[in-house]
mmCIF file of C-alpha atoms in Angstrom:
data_model
loop_
_atom_site.group_PDB
_atom_site.id
_atom_site.type_symbol
_atom_site.label_atom_id
_atom_site.label_comp_id
_atom_site.label_asym_id
_atom_site.label_seq_id
_atom_site.Cartn_x
_atom_site.Cartn_y
_atom_site.Cartn_z
ATOM 1 C CA MET A 1 217.432 -114.883 32.212
ATOM 2 C CA ILE A 2 220.866 -114.277 33.284
ATOM 3 C CA SER A 3 223.766 -112.667 30.952
ATOM 4 C CA ASN A 4 227.288 -113.874 30.996
ATOM 5 C CA ARG A 5 228.537 -110.615 30.790
ATOM 6 C CA LEU A 6 230.477 -108.696 33.477
ATOM 7 C CA ILE A 7 228.395 -106.121 35.700
ATOM 8 C CA SER A 8 229.832 -103.297 37.585
ATOM 9 C CA LEU A 9 229.506 -103.446 41.274
ATOM 10 C CA THR A 10 229.077 -99.427 41.074
ATOM 11 C CA ASP A 11 225.600 -99.580 38.897
ATOM 12 C CA PRO A 12 223.066 -98.743 40.929
ATOM 13 C CA LYS A 13 220.717 -101.666 39.391
ATOM 14 C CA TYR A 14 222.906 -104.162 41.444
ATOM 15 C CA ASN A 15 223.684 -101.998 44.957
ATOM 16 C CA GLN A 16 221.945 -105.255 46.579
ATOM 17 C CA LEU A 17 224.875 -107.806 45.549
ATOM 18 C CA ALA A 18 227.320 -105.764 46.988
ATOM 19 C CA PRO A 19 229.081 -107.197 49.910
ATOM 20 C CA VAL A 20 228.493 -105.683 53.552
ATOM 21 C CA VAL A 21 231.676 -106.018 55.477
ATOM 22 C CA SER A 22 230.887 -106.220 59.597
ATOM 23 C CA LYS A 23 233.314 -104.973 62.512
ATOM 24 C CA SER A 24 234.851 -108.841 62.291
ATOM 25 C CA SER A 25 235.798 -107.851 58.361
ATOM 26 C CA GLN A 26 233.646 -111.049 57.573
ATOM 27 C CA ILE A 27 232.425 -110.540 53.846
ATOM 28 C CA ARG A 28 228.548 -110.935 53.803
ATOM 29 C CA LEU A 29 226.048 -110.840 51.115
ATOM 30 C CA GLY A 30 222.979 -108.679 51.322
ATOM 31 C CA LEU A 31 221.087 -111.603 49.437
ATOM 32 C CA PRO A 32 217.839 -113.553 51.153
ATOM 33 C CA THR A 33 219.860 -116.743 50.240
ATOM 34 C CA ALA A 34 220.097 -118.333 53.287
ATOM 35 C CA VAL A 35 216.302 -117.694 53.912
ATOM 36 C CA VAL A 36 215.562 -118.966 50.711
ATOM 37 C CA GLY A 37 217.477 -122.428 51.241
ATOM 38 C CA ASP A 38 216.072 -122.727 54.637
ATOM 39 C CA ARG A 39 212.463 -122.372 53.489
ATOM 40 C CA PHE A 40 213.177 -124.969 50.725
ATOM 41 C CA GLY A 41 214.640 -127.537 52.654
ATOM 42 C CA VAL A 42 218.480 -127.223 50.672
ATOM 43 C CA SER A 43 221.481 -128.089 52.475
ATOM 44 C CA ASP A 44 223.892 -125.301 53.113
ATOM 45 C CA ARG A 45 226.760 -126.946 50.839
ATOM 46 C CA ALA A 46 224.369 -127.034 47.995
ATOM 47 C CA VAL A 47 222.922 -123.235 48.306
ATOM 48 C CA ALA A 48 226.752 -122.488 48.885
ATOM 49 C CA ALA A 49 227.863 -123.991 45.672
ATOM 50 C CA ILE A 50 224.707 -122.482 43.595
ATOM 51 C CA THR A 51 225.390 -119.400 44.978
ATOM 52 C CA SER A 52 228.869 -119.041 44.341
ATOM 53 C CA SER A 53 228.061 -120.484 40.861
ATOM 54 C CA VAL A 54 225.246 -117.674 39.913
ATOM 55 C CA LEU A 55 227.935 -114.910 41.253
ATOM 56 C CA HIS A 56 230.615 -116.535 38.771
ATOM 57 C CA ASP A 57 228.128 -116.358 36.133
ATOM 58 C CA VAL A 58 227.342 -112.480 36.632
ATOM 59 C CA GLY A 59 230.853 -111.869 36.992
ATOM 60 C CA LEU A 60 231.298 -111.032 40.588
ATOM 61 C CA ILE A 61 233.373 -113.533 41.134
ATOM 62 C CA THR A 62 236.599 -113.787 38.909
ATOM 63 C CA ILE A 63 239.953 -115.498 39.156
ATOM 64 C CA SER A 64 241.445 -112.071 40.789
ATOM 65 C CA ASN A 65 238.540 -111.337 43.141
ATOM 66 C CA SER A 66 237.383 -114.487 44.993
ATOM 67 C CA ASP A 67 235.878 -112.451 48.256
ATOM 68 C CA LEU A 68 232.597 -113.152 47.158
ATOM 69 C CA VAL A 69 232.762 -116.772 47.498
ATOM 70 C CA VAL A 70 230.033 -118.502 49.397
ATOM 71 C CA ASN A 71 230.815 -121.564 51.640
ATOM 72 C CA LYS A 72 228.629 -123.568 53.975
ATOM 73 C CA ASN A 73 230.041 -121.629 57.434
ATOM 74 C CA LYS A 74 229.076 -118.680 56.071
ATOM 75 C CA LEU A 75 225.410 -119.190 55.140
ATOM 76 C CA ARG A 76 225.152 -121.046 58.534
ATOM 77 C CA ARG A 77 226.525 -117.856 60.249
ATOM 78 C CA GLU A 78 223.783 -115.777 58.285
ATOM 79 C CA LYS A 79 220.955 -118.340 59.085
ATOM 80 C CA SER A 80 221.801 -117.829 62.393
ATOM 81 C CA LYS A 81 221.641 -113.860 62.471
ATOM 82 C CA VAL A 82 218.119 -114.047 60.252
ATOM 83 C CA LYS A 83 216.751 -116.599 63.049
ATOM 84 C CA LYS A 84 217.938 -114.159 65.895
ATOM 85 C CA ASP A 85 216.389 -111.043 64.192
ATOM 86 C CA LEU A 86 213.128 -112.657 63.594
ATOM 87 C CA LYS A 87 212.684 -114.119 67.100
ATOM 88 C CA PHE A 88 213.692 -110.611 68.696
ATOM 89 C CA GLN A 89 211.218 -108.907 66.174
ATOM 90 C CA SER A 90 208.432 -111.265 66.807
ATOM 91 C CA LEU A 91 208.910 -110.922 70.314
ATOM 92 C CA SER A 92 208.783 -107.377 70.103
ATOM 93 C CA GLU A 93 205.528 -107.379 68.195
ATOM 94 C CA ALA A 94 203.854 -110.061 70.822
ATOM 95 C CA GLN A 95 204.608 -108.168 73.599
ATOM 96 C CA ALA A 96 202.875 -104.931 72.089
ATOM 97 C CA LEU A 97 199.872 -106.492 71.990
ATOM 98 C CA PRO A 98 197.598 -107.850 74.303
ATOM 99 C CA LEU A 99 197.184 -111.965 74.436
ATOM 100 C CA LYS A 100 193.569 -112.873 74.267
ATOM 101 C CA GLY A 101 193.220 -116.035 72.996
ATOM 102 C CA LEU A 102 195.473 -119.038 73.334
ATOM 103 C CA TYR A 103 195.617 -122.838 71.833
ATOM 104 C CA CYS A 104 197.712 -125.065 73.564
ATOM 105 C CA ASN A 105 197.777 -128.286 71.671
ATOM 106 C CA GLY A 106 200.700 -131.200 72.795
ATOM 107 C CA ARG A 107 201.692 -134.781 72.421
ATOM 108 C CA LYS A 108 204.006 -137.236 73.794
ATOM 109 C CA ASP A 109 206.643 -138.189 71.325
ATOM 110 C CA SER A 110 209.987 -140.319 71.205
ATOM 111 C CA THR A 111 212.754 -137.966 71.028
ATOM 112 C CA LEU A 112 215.920 -137.958 70.387
ATOM 113 C CA ILE A 113 218.356 -136.994 73.085
ATOM 114 C CA GLU A 114 222.008 -137.106 73.968
ATOM 115 C CA GLU A 115 223.541 -139.233 77.265
ATOM 116 C CA ARG A 116 227.039 -138.401 78.856
ATOM 117 C CA LEU A 117 228.927 -141.085 80.100
ATOM 118 C CA ASP A 118 232.232 -140.077 81.521
ATOM 119 C CA THR A 119 233.486 -138.315 78.977
ATOM 120 C CA LYS A 120 231.581 -140.192 75.708
ATOM 121 C CA ARG A 121 228.150 -139.239 74.342
ATOM 122 C CA TYR A 122 225.490 -141.792 73.404
ATOM 123 C CA MET A 123 222.138 -141.203 71.507
ATOM 124 C CA GLY A 124 219.183 -142.224 72.849
ATOM 125 C CA LYS A 125 215.494 -141.983 72.826
ATOM 126 C CA ALA A 126 213.026 -141.058 75.668
ATOM 127 C CA LYS A 127 209.430 -139.943 75.989
ATOM 128 C CA GLN A 128 208.474 -136.035 76.308
ATOM 129 C CA GLU A 129 205.906 -133.991 76.259
ATOM 130 C CA HIS A 130 205.994 -131.301 73.269
ATOM 131 C CA LEU A 131 203.246 -128.121 73.268
ATOM 132 C CA SER A 132 202.960 -125.677 70.587
ATOM 133 C CA LEU A 133 201.314 -122.627 71.729
ATOM 134 C CA ILE A 134 199.387 -120.720 69.065
ATOM 135 C CA GLU A 135 197.881 -117.060 69.675
ATOM 136 C CA GLU A 136 194.181 -116.093 68.464
ATOM 137 C CA PRO A 137 193.071 -114.494 66.779
ATOM 138 C CA GLY A 138 195.116 -114.472 63.787
ATOM 139 C CA SER A 139 196.682 -118.121 64.584
ATOM 140 C CA ARG A 140 200.332 -116.297 64.947
ATOM 141 C CA TYR A 141 202.652 -119.516 66.339
ATOM 142 C CA ILE A 142 204.222 -118.482 69.584
ATOM 143 C CA ILE A 143 206.623 -121.021 70.694
ATOM 144 C CA HIS A 144 207.303 -124.924 71.608
ATOM 145 C CA LEU A 145 207.671 -125.840 75.009
ATOM 146 C CA SER A 146 208.575 -129.339 76.604
ATOM 147 C CA PRO A 147 207.664 -129.791 79.858
ATOM 148 C CA SER A 148 209.352 -131.724 82.465
ATOM 149 C CA PHE A 149 206.336 -133.856 83.070
ATOM 150 C CA GLY A 150 203.001 -134.350 81.456
ATOM 151 C CA THR A 151 200.769 -133.251 84.224
ATOM 152 C CA ALA A 152 198.303 -131.088 84.210
ATOM 153 C CA LYS A 153 200.032 -128.777 86.920
ATOM 154 C CA GLN A 154 203.298 -128.931 84.977
ATOM 155 C CA ILE A 155 201.931 -127.748 82.045
ATOM 156 C CA SER A 156 199.944 -124.706 83.476
ATOM 157 C CA ALA A 157 203.524 -123.982 85.306
ATOM 158 C CA THR A 158 205.484 -124.490 81.953
ATOM 159 C CA ILE A 159 203.377 -122.021 79.723
ATOM 160 C CA ILE A 160 202.895 -119.269 82.689
ATOM 161 C CA GLY A 161 206.719 -119.351 83.125
ATOM 162 C CA TYR A 162 207.231 -118.669 79.420
ATOM 163 C CA PHE A 163 205.284 -115.631 79.343
ATOM 164 C CA GLU A 164 205.928 -114.448 82.993
ATOM 165 C CA GLY A 165 210.188 -114.833 81.360
ATOM 166 C CA PHE A 166 209.461 -112.034 78.890
ATOM 167 C CA THR A 167 206.714 -110.193 80.718
ATOM 168 C CA ARG A 168 203.854 -111.167 78.213
ATOM 169 C CA ASP A 169 200.874 -109.416 79.578
ATOM 170 C CA LEU A 170 198.079 -112.232 80.646
ATOM 171 C CA SER A 171 195.816 -109.842 82.388
ATOM 172 C CA ARG A 172 193.381 -109.661 79.080
ATOM 173 C CA LEU A 173 193.447 -113.385 78.549
ATOM 174 C CA LEU A 174 189.890 -114.510 77.765
ATOM 175 C CA ALA A 175 190.100 -117.831 76.109
ATOM 176 C CA ILE A 176 191.912 -120.615 76.141
ATOM 177 C CA ASP A 177 191.782 -124.026 73.690
ATOM 178 C CA CYS A 178 193.555 -126.769 75.565
ATOM 179 C CA ASP A 179 192.649 -129.804 77.826
ATOM 180 C CA GLY A 180 190.075 -129.113 80.831
ATOM 181 C CA THR A 181 192.486 -130.030 83.827
ATOM 182 C CA SER A 182 195.000 -127.767 82.475
ATOM 183 C CA VAL A 183 192.383 -124.868 81.983
ATOM 184 C CA ARG A 184 191.607 -125.176 85.582
ATOM 185 C CA CYS A 185 195.243 -125.191 86.358
ATOM 186 C CA LEU A 186 196.013 -121.925 84.597
ATOM 187 C CA GLU A 187 192.571 -119.989 85.849
ATOM 188 C CA LEU A 188 193.852 -120.777 89.812
ATOM 189 C CA LYS A 189 197.231 -119.656 88.452
ATOM 190 C CA LEU A 190 196.147 -116.522 87.327
ATOM 191 C CA GLY A 191 193.080 -115.591 89.760
ATOM 192 C CA LYS A 192 190.135 -115.433 86.573
ATOM 193 C CA PRO A 193 187.945 -117.793 84.880
ATOM 194 C CA LEU A 194 188.707 -118.443 81.293
ATOM 195 C CA ASP A 195 186.300 -119.774 78.788
ATOM 196 C CA ASN A 196 187.619 -123.047 77.803
ATOM 197 C CA GLN A 197 187.109 -123.279 73.851
ATOM 198 C CA GLU A 198 187.232 -127.537 73.711
ATOM 199 C CA SER A 199 184.504 -127.849 76.396
ATOM 200 C CA SER A 200 182.137 -124.963 74.864
ATOM 201 C CA GLU A 201 180.309 -127.636 72.696
ATOM 202 C CA SER A 202 180.935 -131.443 73.876
ATOM 203 C CA ILE A 203 181.476 -134.082 71.572
ATOM 204 C CA GLU A 204 178.144 -135.459 72.752
ATOM 205 C CA GLU A 205 176.397 -132.207 71.276
ATOM 206 C CA ILE A 206 178.448 -132.332 67.761
ATOM 207 C CA LEU A 207 177.735 -136.152 67.139
ATOM 208 C CA ARG A 208 174.097 -135.232 67.452
ATOM 209 C CA LYS A 209 174.255 -132.332 65.498
ATOM 210 C CA GLU A 210 176.597 -133.397 62.809
ATOM 211 C CA ILE A 211 175.423 -136.848 62.172
ATOM 212 C CA PRO A 212 171.482 -137.307 61.407
ATOM 213 C CA SER A 213 169.437 -140.550 62.666
ATOM 214 C CA GLN A 214 167.516 -141.126 59.763
ATOM 215 C CA ASP A 215 167.898 -143.979 57.679
ATOM 216 C CA LEU A 216 170.693 -144.607 59.975
ATOM 217 C CA LYS A 217 170.705 -147.506 62.264
ATOM 218 C CA MET A 218 173.279 -148.885 64.968
ATOM 219 C CA LYS A 219 172.766 -152.213 66.800
ATOM 220 C CA ASN A 220 175.422 -152.019 69.578
ATOM 221 C CA CYS A 221 177.787 -149.426 71.353
ATOM 222 C CA ARG A 222 180.553 -150.595 73.530
ATOM 223 C CA LYS A 223 183.649 -149.371 75.151
ATOM 224 C CA ILE A 224 187.143 -150.174 74.245
ATOM 225 C CA LYS A 225 190.495 -149.544 75.319
ATOM 226 C CA LYS A 226 192.430 -146.208 75.216
ATOM 227 C CA LYS A 227 188.873 -143.867 75.595
ATOM 228 C CA GLY A 228 187.569 -145.249 72.500
ATOM 229 C CA LEU A 229 183.995 -146.674 71.540
ATOM 230 C CA SER A 230 183.390 -149.563 68.936
ATOM 231 C CA ILE A 231 180.148 -148.867 67.123
ATOM 232 C CA ASP A 232 178.096 -151.826 65.599
ATOM 233 C CA CYS A 233 175.956 -151.005 62.710
ATOM 234 C CA LEU A 234 173.465 -152.865 60.432
ATOM 235 C CA ASN A 235 175.297 -152.510 57.244
ATOM 236 C CA GLU A 236 178.878 -151.066 55.851
ATOM 237 C CA LYS A 237 176.983 -148.244 54.088
ATOM 238 C CA ASP A 238 175.942 -147.540 57.589
ATOM 239 C CA SER A 239 179.736 -147.235 59.378
ATOM 240 C CA LYS A 240 181.021 -145.721 55.958
ATOM 241 C CA HIS A 241 178.221 -142.817 56.101
ATOM 242 C CA ILE A 242 179.552 -142.080 60.014
ATOM 243 C CA ILE A 243 183.170 -142.146 59.095
ATOM 244 C CA ASP A 244 182.916 -140.077 56.139
ATOM 245 C CA LYS A 245 181.195 -137.651 58.278
ATOM 246 C CA ILE A 246 183.620 -137.616 60.830
ATOM 247 C CA GLN A 247 186.616 -137.025 58.672
ATOM 248 C CA ASN A 248 184.795 -134.566 56.340
ATOM 249 C CA LYS A 249 183.129 -132.622 59.364
ATOM 250 C CA VAL A 250 185.546 -129.883 60.893
ATOM 251 C CA ALA A 251 183.691 -129.810 64.105
ATOM 252 C CA LEU A 252 184.623 -133.905 64.816
ATOM 253 C CA ASN A 253 187.549 -134.176 63.040
ATOM 254 C CA LYS A 254 189.114 -132.012 65.401
ATOM 255 C CA LYS A 255 188.425 -133.686 68.368
ATOM 256 C CA ILE A 256 187.963 -137.245 67.125
ATOM 257 C CA SER A 257 188.943 -139.851 64.754
ATOM 258 C CA ALA A 258 187.377 -143.021 63.403
ATOM 259 C CA ARG A 259 188.162 -145.989 61.221
ATOM 260 C CA PRO A 260 186.714 -149.161 60.336
ATOM 261 C CA PRO A 261 188.522 -152.438 62.267
ATOM 262 C CA ARG A 262 191.003 -154.513 60.313
ATOM 263 C CA LYS A 263 188.365 -157.482 60.038
ATOM 264 C CA ARG A 264 185.664 -156.561 57.627
ATOM 265 C CA HIS A 265 182.103 -156.425 58.788
ATOM 266 C CA PRO A 266 179.906 -153.298 59.885
ATOM 267 C CA SER A 267 181.399 -151.505 62.227
ATOM 268 C CA ILE A 268 183.567 -148.397 62.881
ATOM 269 C CA ILE A 269 185.887 -147.581 66.057
ATOM 270 C CA ILE A 270 185.786 -143.862 67.178
ATOM 271 C CA TYR A 271 188.850 -143.455 69.327
ATOM 272 C CA ASN A 272 191.115 -140.263 70.678
ATOM 273 C CA LEU A 273 188.087 -138.963 72.708
ATOM 274 C CA PRO A 274 188.958 -135.620 74.882
ATOM 275 C CA HIS A 275 189.784 -136.287 78.365
ATOM 276 C CA THR A 276 187.014 -134.219 79.424
ATOM 277 C CA THR A 277 184.469 -136.796 77.666
ATOM 278 C CA SER A 278 183.149 -139.832 78.919
ATOM 279 C CA GLU A 279 182.077 -142.778 76.932
ATOM 280 C CA GLU A 280 178.578 -142.896 78.998
ATOM 281 C CA GLY A 281 178.236 -139.130 77.372
ATOM 282 C CA VAL A 282 178.829 -140.383 73.706
ATOM 283 C CA MET A 283 177.090 -143.523 74.060
ATOM 284 C CA LEU A 284 173.974 -141.744 74.843
ATOM 285 C CA ALA A 285 174.493 -139.198 71.945
ATOM 286 C CA ILE A 286 174.119 -141.813 69.673
ATOM 287 C CA GLN A 287 171.529 -143.930 71.231
ATOM 288 C CA VAL A 288 169.347 -142.205 69.068
ATOM 289 C CA HIS A 289 170.727 -143.867 66.256
ATOM 290 C CA VAL A 290 170.348 -147.558 67.758
ATOM 291 C CA ASP A 291 167.134 -149.481 67.269
ATOM 292 C CA VAL A 292 166.676 -150.190 70.788
ATOM 293 C CA LYS A 293 165.029 -148.549 73.870
ATOM 294 C CA ASP A 294 167.336 -149.838 76.412
ATOM 295 C CA PRO A 295 170.277 -148.057 77.895
ATOM 296 C CA LEU A 296 173.333 -149.593 76.038
#
């Protein structure tokens, strides 16, 4: 609990509260206030008001000395400085270690853009490709990239261009987890084969292994739009069992999704199949559950 008594700045216990005077004579607080406010998503104006109130309570801000009063602009400058330091530290650590595994995940989203027309600016929306790069092992976040186009060639060029920009060594890259076409383009660019973790175990193999066929019968399986499958079961219990398996198994949940249709009948819809997976392969994988011998 904070006391309301006055605290002397010469007390070594409170040295971290002393202002730091920079070359431009700006008074900065030696506190992680900017980082904490950013971490919890509190507005700069609210953090500034709370910080100034606390400093006033402990006697560091008085009527005769208001140098430590914090405003939102001071917080924004400090946040910018902290982010720049953290980015430099992260890049320095990354450059010192060889990259052995790379995980790449992306999607196309509606993104807010600023359009200029003569002297005026307008806000609009555009479909843009977004990529997140993760270093493995260790799951260290690297960067977010936005290629000009969503083609495999452009994605691989954007990834290579980023690493060449700060001279990250890719010669020891052993494995990559992303779309199979992008992996092939990266292999051509690097001049060596890579272990594609996505295709190391196909969706067909996972379905055979994770969904046992005992006491589980399906009547039909057919293709639908957007790389999906519709599976008709004998009863709702079977369809619920398959959906629970897909949602609770990490190996399946990372690759595909499943849901019941809007109408109430014993069937499920599997969608978000990887680009390297064919509907025919999935049909053959689950054919062991179907009470027919003819190909679907």
